[in-house]
PDB file of C-alpha atoms and ligand atoms in Angstrom:
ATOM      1  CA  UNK V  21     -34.332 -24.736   8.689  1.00 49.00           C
ATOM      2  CA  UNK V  22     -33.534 -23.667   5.502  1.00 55.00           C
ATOM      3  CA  UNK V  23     -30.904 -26.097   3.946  1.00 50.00           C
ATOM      4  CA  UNK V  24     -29.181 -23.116   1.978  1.00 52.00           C
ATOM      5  CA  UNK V  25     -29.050 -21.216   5.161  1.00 53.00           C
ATOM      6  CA  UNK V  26     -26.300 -23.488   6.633  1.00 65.00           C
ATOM      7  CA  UNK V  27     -24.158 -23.304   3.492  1.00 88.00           C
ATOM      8  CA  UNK V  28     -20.473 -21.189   4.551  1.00 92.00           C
ATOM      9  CA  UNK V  29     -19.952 -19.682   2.146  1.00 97.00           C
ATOM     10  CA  UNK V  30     -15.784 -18.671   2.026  1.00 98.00           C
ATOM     11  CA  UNK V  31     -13.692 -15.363   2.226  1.00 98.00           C
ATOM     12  CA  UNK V  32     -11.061 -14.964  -0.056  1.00 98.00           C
ATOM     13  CA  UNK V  33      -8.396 -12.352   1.275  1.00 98.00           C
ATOM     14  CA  UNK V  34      -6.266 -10.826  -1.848  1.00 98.00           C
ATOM     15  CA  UNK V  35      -4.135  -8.142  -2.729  1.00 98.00           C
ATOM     16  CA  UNK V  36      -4.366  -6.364  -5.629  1.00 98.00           C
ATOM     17  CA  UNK V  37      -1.415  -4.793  -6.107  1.00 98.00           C
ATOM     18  CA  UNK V  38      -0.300  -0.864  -5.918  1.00 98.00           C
ATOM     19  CA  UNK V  39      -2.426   0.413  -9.182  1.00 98.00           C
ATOM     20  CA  UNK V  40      -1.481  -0.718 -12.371  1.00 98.00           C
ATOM     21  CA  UNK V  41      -4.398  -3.460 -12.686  1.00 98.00           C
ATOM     22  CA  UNK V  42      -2.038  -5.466 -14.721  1.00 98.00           C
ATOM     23  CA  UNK V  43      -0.626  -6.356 -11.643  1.00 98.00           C
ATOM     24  CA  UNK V  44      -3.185  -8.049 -10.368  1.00 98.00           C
ATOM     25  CA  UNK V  45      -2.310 -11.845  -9.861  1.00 98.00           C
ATOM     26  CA  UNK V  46      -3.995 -14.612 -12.304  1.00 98.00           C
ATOM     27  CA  UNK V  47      -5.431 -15.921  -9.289  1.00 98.00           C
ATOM     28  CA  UNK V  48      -6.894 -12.948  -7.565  1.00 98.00           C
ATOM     29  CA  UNK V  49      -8.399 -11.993 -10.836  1.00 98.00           C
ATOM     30  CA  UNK V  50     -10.130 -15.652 -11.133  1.00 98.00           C
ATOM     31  CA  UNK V  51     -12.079 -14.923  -7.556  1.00 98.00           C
ATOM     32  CA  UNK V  52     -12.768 -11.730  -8.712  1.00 98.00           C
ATOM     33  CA  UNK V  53     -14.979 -13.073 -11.891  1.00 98.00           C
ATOM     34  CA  UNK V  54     -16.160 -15.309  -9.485  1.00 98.00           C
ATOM     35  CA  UNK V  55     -16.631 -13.424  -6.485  1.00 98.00           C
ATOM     36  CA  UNK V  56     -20.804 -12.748  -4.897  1.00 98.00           C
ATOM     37  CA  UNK V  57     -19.252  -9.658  -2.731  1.00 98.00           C
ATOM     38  CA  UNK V  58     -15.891  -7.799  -2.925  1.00 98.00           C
ATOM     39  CA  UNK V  59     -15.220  -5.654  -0.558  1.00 97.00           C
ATOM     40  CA  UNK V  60     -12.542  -3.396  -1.407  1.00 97.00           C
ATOM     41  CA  UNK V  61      -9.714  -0.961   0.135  1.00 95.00           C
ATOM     42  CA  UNK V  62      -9.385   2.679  -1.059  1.00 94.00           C
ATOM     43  CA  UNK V  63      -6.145   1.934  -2.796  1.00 96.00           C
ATOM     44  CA  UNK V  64      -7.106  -0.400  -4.840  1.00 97.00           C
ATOM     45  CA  UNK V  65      -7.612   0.127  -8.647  1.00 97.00           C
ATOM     46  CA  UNK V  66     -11.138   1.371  -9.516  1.00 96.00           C
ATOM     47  CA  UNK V  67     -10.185  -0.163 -12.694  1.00 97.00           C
ATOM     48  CA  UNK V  68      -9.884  -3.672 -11.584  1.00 98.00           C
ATOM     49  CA  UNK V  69     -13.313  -3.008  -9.732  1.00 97.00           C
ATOM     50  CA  UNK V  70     -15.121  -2.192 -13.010  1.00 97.00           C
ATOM     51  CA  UNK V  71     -13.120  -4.106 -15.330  1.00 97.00           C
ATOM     52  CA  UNK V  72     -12.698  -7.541 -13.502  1.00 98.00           C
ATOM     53  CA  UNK V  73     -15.824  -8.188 -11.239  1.00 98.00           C
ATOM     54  CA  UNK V  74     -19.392  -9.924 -12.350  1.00 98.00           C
ATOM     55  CA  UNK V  75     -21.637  -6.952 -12.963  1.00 97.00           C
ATOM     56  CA  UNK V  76     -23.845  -8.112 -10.694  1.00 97.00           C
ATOM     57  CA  UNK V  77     -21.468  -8.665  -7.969  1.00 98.00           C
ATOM     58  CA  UNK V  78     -21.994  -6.496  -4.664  1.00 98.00           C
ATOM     59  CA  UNK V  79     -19.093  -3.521  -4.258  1.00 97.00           C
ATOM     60  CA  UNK V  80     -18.382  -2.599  -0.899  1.00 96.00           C
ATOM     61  CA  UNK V  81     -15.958   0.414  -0.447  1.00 94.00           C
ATOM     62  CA  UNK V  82     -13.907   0.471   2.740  1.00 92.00           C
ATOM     63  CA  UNK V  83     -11.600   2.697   2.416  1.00 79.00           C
ATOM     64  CA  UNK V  84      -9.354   4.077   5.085  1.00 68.00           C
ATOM     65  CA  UNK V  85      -7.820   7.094   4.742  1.00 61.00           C
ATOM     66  CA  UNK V  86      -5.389   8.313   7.188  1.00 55.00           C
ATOM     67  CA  UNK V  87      -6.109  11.517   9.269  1.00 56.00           C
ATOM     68  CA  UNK V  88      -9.557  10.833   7.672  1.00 55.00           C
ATOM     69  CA  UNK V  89     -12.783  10.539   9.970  1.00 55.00           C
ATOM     70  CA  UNK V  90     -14.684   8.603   7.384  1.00 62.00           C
ATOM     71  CA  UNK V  91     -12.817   5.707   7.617  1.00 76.00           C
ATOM     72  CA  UNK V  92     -14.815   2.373   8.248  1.00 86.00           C
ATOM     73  CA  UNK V  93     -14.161   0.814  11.458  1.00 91.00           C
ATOM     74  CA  UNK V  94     -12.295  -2.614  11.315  1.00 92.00           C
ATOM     75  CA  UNK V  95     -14.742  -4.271  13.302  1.00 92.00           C
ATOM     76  CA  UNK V  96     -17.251  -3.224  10.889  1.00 93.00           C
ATOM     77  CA  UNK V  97     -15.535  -3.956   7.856  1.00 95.00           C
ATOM     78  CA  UNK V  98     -14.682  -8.209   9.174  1.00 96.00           C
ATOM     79  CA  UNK V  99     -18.267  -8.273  10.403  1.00 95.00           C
ATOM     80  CA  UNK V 100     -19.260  -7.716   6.983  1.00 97.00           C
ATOM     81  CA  UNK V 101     -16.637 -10.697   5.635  1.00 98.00           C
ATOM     82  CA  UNK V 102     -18.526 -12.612   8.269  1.00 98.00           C
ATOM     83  CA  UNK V 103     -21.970 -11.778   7.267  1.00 97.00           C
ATOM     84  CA  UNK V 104     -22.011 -12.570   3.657  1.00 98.00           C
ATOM     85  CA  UNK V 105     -19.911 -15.207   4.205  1.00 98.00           C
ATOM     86  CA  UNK V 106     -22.697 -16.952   6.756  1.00 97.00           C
ATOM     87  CA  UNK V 107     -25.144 -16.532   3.681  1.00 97.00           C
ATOM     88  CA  UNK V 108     -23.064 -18.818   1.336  1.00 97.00           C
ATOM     89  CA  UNK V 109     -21.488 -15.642  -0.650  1.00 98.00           C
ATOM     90  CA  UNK V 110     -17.802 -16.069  -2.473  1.00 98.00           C
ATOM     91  CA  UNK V 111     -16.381 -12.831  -0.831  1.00 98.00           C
ATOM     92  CA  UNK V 112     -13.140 -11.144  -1.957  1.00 98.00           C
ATOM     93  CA  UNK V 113     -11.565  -9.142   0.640  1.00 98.00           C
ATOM     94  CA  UNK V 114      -9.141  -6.671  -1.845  1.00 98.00           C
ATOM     95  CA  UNK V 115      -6.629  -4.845  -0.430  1.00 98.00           C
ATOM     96  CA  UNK V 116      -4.552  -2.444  -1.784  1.00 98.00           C
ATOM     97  CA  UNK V 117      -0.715  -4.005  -2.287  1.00 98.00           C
ATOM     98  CA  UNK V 118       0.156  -7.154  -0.616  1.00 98.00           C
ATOM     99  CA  UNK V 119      -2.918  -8.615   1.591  1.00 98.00           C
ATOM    100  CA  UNK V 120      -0.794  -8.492   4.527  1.00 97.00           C
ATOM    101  CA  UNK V 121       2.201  -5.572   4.420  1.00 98.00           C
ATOM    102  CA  UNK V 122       1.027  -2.465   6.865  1.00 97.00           C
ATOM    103  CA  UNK V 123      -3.089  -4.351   6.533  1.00 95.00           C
ATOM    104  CA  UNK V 124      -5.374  -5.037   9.358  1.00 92.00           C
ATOM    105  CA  UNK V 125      -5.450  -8.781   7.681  1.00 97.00           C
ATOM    106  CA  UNK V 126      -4.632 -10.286  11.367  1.00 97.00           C
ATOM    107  CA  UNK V 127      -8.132  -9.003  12.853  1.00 97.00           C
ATOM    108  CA  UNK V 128      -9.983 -10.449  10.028  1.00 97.00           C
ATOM    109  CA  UNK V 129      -8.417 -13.458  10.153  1.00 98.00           C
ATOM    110  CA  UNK V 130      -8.854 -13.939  13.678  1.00 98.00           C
ATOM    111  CA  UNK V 131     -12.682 -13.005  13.376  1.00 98.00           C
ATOM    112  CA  UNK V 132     -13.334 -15.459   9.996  1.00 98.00           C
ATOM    113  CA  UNK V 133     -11.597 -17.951  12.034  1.00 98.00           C
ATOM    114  CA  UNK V 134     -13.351 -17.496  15.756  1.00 98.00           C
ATOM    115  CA  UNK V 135     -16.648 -18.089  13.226  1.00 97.00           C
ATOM    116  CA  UNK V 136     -15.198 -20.791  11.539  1.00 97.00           C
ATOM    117  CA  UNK V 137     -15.666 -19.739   8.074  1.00 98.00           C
ATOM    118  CA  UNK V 138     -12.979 -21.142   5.520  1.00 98.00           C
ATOM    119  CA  UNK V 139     -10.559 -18.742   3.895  1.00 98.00           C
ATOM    120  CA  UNK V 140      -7.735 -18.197   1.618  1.00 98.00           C
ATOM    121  CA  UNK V 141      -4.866 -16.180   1.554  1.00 98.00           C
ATOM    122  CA  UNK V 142      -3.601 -14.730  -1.826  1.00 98.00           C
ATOM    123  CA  UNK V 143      -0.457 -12.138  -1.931  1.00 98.00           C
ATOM    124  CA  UNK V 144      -0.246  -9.138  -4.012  1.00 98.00           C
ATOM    125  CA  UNK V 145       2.706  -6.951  -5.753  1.00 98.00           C
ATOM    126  CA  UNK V 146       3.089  -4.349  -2.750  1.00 98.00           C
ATOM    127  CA  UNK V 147       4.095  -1.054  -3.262  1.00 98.00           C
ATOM    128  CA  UNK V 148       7.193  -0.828  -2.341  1.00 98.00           C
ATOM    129  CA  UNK V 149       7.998  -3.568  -5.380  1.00 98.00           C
ATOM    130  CA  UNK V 150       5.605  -1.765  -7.893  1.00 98.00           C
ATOM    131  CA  UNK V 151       6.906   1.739  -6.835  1.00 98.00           C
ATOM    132  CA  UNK V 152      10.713   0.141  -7.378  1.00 99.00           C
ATOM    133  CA  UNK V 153      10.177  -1.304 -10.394  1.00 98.00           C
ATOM    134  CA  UNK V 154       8.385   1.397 -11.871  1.00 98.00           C
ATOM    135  CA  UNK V 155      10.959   3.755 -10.400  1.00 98.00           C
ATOM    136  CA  UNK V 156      13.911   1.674 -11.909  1.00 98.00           C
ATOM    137  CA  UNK V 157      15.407   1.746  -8.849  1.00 98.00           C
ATOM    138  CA  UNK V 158      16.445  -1.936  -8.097  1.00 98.00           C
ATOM    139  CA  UNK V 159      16.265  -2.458  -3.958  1.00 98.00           C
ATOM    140  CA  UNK V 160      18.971  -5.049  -3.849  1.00 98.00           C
ATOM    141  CA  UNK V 161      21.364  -4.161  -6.424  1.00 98.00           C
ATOM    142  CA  UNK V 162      24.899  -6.076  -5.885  1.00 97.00           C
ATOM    143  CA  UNK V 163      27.217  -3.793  -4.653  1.00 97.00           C
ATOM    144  CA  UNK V 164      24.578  -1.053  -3.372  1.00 98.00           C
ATOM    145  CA  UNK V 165      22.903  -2.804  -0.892  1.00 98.00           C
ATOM    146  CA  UNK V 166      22.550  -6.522   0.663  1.00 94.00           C
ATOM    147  CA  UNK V 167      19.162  -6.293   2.773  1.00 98.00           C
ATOM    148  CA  UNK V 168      15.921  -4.193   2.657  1.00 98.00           C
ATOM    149  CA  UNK V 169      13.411  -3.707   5.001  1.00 98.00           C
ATOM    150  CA  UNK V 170       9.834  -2.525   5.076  1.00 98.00           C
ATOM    151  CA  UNK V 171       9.096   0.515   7.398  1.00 95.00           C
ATOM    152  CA  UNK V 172       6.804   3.034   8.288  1.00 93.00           C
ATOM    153  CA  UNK V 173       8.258   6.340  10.351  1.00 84.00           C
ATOM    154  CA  UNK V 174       6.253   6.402  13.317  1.00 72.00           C
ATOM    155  CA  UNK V 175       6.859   9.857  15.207  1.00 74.00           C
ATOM    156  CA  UNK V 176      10.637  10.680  13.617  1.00 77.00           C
ATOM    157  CA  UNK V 177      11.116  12.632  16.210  1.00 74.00           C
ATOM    158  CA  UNK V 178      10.627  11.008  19.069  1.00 73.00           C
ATOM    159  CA  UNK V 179      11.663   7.451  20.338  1.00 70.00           C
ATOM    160  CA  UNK V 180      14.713   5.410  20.686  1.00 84.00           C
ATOM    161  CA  UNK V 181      17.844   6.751  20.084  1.00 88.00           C
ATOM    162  CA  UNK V 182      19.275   3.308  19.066  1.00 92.00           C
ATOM    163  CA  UNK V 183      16.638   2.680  16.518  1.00 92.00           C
ATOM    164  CA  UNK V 184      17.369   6.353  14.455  1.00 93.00           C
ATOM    165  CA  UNK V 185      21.115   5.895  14.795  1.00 95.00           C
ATOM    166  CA  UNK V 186      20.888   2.358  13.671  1.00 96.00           C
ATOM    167  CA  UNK V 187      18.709   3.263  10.310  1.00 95.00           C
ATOM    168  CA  UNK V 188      20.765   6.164  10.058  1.00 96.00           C
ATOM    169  CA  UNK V 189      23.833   3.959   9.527  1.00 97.00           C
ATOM    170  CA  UNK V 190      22.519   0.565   8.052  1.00 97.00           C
ATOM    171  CA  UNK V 191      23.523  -0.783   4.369  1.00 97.00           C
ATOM    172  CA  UNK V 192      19.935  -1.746   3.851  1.00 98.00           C
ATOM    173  CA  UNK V 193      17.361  -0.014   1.538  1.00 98.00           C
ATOM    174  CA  UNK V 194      15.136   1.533   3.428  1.00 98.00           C
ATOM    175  CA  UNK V 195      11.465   1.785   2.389  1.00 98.00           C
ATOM    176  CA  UNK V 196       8.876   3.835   4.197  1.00 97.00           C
ATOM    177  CA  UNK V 197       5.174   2.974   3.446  1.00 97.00           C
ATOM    178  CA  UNK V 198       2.999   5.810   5.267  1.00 95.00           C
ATOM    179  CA  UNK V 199       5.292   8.247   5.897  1.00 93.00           C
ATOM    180  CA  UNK V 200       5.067  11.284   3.272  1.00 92.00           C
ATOM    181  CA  UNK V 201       3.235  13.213   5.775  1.00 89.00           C
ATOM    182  CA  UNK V 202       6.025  13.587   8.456  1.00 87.00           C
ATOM    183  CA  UNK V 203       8.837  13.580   5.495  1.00 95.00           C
ATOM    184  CA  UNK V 204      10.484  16.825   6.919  1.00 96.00           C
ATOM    185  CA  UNK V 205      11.025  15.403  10.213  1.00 94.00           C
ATOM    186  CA  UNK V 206      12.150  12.156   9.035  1.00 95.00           C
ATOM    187  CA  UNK V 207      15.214  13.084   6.889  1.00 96.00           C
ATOM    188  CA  UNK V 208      15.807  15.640  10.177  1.00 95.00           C
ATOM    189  CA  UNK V 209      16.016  12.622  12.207  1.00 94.00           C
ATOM    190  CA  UNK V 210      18.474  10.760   9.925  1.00 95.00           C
ATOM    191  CA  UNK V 211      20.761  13.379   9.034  1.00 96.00           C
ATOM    192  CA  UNK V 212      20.977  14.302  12.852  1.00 94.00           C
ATOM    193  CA  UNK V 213      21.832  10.559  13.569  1.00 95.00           C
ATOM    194  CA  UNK V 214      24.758  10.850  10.897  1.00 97.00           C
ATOM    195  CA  UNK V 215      23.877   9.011   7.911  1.00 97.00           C
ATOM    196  CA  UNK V 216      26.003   8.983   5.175  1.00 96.00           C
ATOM    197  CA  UNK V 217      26.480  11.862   2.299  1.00 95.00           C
ATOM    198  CA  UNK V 218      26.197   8.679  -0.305  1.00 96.00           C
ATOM    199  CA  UNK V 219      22.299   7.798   0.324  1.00 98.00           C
ATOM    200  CA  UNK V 220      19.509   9.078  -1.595  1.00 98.00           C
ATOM    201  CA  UNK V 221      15.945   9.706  -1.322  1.00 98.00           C
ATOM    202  CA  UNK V 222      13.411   8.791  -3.800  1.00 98.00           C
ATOM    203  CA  UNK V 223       9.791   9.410  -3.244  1.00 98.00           C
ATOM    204  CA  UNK V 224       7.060   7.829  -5.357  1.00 98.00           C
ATOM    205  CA  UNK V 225       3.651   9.429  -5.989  1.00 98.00           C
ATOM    206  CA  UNK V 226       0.540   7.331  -6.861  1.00 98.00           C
ATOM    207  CA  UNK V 227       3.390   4.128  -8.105  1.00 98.00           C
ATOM    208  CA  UNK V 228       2.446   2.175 -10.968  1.00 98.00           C
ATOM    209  CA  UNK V 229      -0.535   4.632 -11.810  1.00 98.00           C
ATOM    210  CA  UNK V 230      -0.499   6.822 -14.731  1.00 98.00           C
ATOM    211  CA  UNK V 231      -0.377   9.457 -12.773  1.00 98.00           C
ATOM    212  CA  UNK V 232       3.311   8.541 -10.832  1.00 98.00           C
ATOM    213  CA  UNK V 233       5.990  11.035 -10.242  1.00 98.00           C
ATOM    214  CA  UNK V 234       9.589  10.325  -9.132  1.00 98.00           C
ATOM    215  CA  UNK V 235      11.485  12.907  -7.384  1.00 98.00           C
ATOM    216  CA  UNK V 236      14.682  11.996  -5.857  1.00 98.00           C
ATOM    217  CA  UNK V 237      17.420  13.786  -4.208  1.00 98.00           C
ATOM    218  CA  UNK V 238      20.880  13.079  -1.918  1.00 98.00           C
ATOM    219  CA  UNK V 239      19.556  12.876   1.237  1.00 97.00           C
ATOM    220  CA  UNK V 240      21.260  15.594   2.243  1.00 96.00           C
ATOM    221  CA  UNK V 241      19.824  17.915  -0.114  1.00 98.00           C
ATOM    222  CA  UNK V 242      16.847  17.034   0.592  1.00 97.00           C
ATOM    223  CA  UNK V 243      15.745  20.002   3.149  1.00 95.00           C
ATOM    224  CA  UNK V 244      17.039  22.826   1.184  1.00 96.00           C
ATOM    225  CA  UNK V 245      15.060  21.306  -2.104  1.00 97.00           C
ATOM    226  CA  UNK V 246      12.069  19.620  -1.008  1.00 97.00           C
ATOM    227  CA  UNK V 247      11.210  20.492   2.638  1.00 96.00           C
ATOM    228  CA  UNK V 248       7.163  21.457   3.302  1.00 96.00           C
ATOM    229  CA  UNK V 249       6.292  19.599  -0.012  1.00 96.00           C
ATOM    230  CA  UNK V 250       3.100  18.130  -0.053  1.00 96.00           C
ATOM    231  CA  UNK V 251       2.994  14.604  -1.829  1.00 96.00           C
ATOM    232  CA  UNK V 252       0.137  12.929  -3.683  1.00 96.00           C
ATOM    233  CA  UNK V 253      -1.621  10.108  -1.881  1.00 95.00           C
ATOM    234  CA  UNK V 254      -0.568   7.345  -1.861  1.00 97.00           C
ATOM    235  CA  UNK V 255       3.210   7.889  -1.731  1.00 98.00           C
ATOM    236  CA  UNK V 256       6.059   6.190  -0.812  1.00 98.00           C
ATOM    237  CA  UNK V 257       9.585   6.686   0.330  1.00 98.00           C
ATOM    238  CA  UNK V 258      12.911   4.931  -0.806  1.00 98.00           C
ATOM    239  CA  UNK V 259      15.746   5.205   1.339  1.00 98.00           C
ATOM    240  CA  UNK V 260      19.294   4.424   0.748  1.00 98.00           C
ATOM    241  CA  UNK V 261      22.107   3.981  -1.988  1.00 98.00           C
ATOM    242  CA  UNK V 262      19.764   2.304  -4.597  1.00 98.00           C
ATOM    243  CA  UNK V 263      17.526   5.237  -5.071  1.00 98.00           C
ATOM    244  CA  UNK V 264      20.520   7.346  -7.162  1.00 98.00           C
ATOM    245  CA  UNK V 265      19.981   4.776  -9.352  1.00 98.00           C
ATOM    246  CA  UNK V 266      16.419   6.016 -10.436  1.00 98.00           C
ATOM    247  CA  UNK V 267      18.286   8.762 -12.814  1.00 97.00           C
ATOM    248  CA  UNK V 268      19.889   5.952 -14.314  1.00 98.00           C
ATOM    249  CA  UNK V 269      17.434   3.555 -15.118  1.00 98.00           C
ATOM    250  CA  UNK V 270      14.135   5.507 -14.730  1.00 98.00           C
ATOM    251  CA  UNK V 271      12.015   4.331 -17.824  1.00 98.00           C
ATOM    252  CA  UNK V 272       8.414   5.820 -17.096  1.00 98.00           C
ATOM    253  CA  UNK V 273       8.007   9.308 -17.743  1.00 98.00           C
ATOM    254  CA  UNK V 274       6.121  11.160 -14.733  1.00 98.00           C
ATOM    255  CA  UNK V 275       3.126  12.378 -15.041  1.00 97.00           C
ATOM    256  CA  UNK V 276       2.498  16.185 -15.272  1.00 95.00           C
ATOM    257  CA  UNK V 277      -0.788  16.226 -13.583  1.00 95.00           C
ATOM    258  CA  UNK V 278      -1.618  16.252 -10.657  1.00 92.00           C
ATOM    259  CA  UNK V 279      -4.697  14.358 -10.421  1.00 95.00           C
ATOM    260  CA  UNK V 280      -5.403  11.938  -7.932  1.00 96.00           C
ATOM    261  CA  UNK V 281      -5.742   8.286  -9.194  1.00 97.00           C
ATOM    262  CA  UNK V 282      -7.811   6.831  -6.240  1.00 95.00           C
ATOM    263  CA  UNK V 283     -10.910   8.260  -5.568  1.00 90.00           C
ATOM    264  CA  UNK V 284     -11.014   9.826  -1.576  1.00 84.00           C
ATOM    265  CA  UNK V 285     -12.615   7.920   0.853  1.00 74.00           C
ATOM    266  CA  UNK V 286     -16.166  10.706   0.535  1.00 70.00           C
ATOM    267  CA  UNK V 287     -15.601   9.991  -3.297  1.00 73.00           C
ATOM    268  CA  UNK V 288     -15.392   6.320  -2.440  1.00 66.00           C
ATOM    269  CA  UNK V 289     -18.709   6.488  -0.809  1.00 56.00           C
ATOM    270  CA  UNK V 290     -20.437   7.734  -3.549  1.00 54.00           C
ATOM    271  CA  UNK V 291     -19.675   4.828  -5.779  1.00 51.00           C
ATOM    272  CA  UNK V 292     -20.668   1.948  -3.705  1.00 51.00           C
ATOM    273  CA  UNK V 293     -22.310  -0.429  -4.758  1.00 47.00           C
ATOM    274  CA  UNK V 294     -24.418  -2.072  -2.014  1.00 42.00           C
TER     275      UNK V 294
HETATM  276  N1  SAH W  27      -0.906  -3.348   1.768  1.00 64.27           N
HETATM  277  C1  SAH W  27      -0.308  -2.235   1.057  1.00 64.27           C
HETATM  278  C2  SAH W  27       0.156  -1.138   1.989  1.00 64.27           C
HETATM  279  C3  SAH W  27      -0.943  -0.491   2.796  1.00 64.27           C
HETATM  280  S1  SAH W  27      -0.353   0.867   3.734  1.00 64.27           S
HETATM  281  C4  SAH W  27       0.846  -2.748   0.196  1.00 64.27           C
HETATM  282  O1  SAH W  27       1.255  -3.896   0.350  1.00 64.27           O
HETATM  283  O2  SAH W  27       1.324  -1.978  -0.640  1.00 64.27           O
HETATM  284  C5  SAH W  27      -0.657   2.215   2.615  1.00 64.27           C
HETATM  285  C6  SAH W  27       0.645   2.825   2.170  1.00 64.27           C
HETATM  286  O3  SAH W  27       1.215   2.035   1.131  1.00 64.27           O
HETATM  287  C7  SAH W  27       0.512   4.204   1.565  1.00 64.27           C
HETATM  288  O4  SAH W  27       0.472   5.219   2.560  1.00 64.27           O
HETATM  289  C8  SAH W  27       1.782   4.296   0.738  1.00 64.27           C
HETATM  290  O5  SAH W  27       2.910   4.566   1.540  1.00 64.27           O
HETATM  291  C9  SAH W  27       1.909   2.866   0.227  1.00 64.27           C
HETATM  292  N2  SAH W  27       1.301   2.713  -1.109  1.00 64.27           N
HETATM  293  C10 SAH W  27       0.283   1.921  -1.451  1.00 64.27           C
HETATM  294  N3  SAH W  27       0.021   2.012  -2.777  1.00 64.27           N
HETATM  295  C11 SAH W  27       0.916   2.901  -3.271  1.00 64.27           C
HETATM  296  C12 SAH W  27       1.157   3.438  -4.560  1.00 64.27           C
HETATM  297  N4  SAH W  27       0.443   3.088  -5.642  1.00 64.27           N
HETATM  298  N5  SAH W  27       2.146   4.361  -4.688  1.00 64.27           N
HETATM  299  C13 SAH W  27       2.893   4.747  -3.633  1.00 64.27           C
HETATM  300  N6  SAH W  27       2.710   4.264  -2.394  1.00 64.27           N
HETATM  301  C14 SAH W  27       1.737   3.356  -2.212  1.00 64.27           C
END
């Protein structure tokens, strides 16, 4: 047998933050310069692919795109962490945001380990801390709000009455990764279960990007102004007192156009490198 053949190589499984490639870690960047493969999300930078990888390095795009048929399958996308890992490769598995928030990082983790190849774990900015920042809006601001939590609005209008009425009257920031689409029928929900005439909505196109766009509103308001918009991908939702405090302390200007930072999963397809 071939001696290099039974060299593991290892997987490295990073996040690379919501956009703005300066917010890429020091030590996600390091694997990247180092890294054989990287096989990358849709929403990550395609700046950090072109800027901060070897230029001979293998680029594999696996975007998923929801309501999108050309996503790649999961199982497709860890058997490729496990196939160029078996052949000794560095491979960086880059993931839009934080490796781990609202990622399929538990199957691949399952399948490196069930082969027994060696990997790391490195966290990224996610977006709901880019999009805050970059929104001005600070999530726990003393006297605003004590907790916040990470959500996505699964099917507003259905399920548990408990759960809506609880959001609908919780302190806590509320922020909503996923959930531009069924916006509408979210706020619905919320203002049906009660909440409060104090909270406001903020949504964040394309955070951190230069294309992002704040638009916020008392929650309230929200259906008369906004309902049937259609947001940018990716976009994301900030719920509670905090976001009044965007008009404040908003310090980016937003972006006029309306161009899409990340290329679409078909556009995706077209630039891989493999
Ligand atoms: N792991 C990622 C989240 C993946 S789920 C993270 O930690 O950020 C994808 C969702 O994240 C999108 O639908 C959107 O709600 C949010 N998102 C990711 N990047 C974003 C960005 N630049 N601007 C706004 N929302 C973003």
């Amino acid at each position: 047998m071939n001696l290099d053949s039974i060299h593991i190589g290892k997987v490295i499984l990073a996040g690379a933050g919501p956009g703005d490639p300066e917010l890429l870690t020091l030590k996600t960047l390091r694997y990247l310069q180092q890294a054989d493969v990287v096989v990358a999300d849709r929403l990550v930078s395609p700046d950090i692919l072109a800027e901060y990888t070897r230029p001979d390095a293998l680029i594999i795009s696996v975007g998923k795109q929801y309501h999108n048929n050309a996503s790649t399958p999961q199982s497709v996308i860890s058997q490729l962490l496990v196939t160029h890992a078996l052949e000794g490769r560095l491979v960086v598995r880059l993931k839009g945001g934080d490796v781990s928030i609202f990622s399929n990082v538990l199957d691949e983790l399952e399948t490196l380990s069930s082969h027994g190849i060696p990997y790391e774990l490195v966290p990224g900015v996610t977006a709901a801390l880019g999009a805050a920042a970059y929104a001005g809006i600070p999530l726990t601001a003393r006297g605003y709000a004590a907790s916040v939590r990470f959500l996505t609005s699964y099917q507003p209008d259905a399920g548990d009455e408990k759960y809506w009425h609880e959001l609908a009257h919780t302190p806590d920031t509320l922020v909503f990764y996923m959930s531009s689409a069924p916006l509408d029928q979210l706020v619905h929900r919320l203002a049906k279960e009660g909440i409060a005439e104090d909270r406001w909505i903020a949504v964040i196109e394309q955070a951190t990007t230069p294309l992002q766009r704040v638009s916020s509103w008392p929650v309230h308001q929200y259906l008369a102004a906004a309902a049937g918009s259609e947001y940018a991908s990716p976009t994301l939702v900030i719920l509670g007192r905090v976001a009044a405090l965007h008009s404040s302390f908003q310090w980016l200007a937003n972006s006029r156009s309306r161009e899409q930072y990340f290329p679409s999963v078909q556009e995706q397809k077209k630039i891989v490198v493999c």
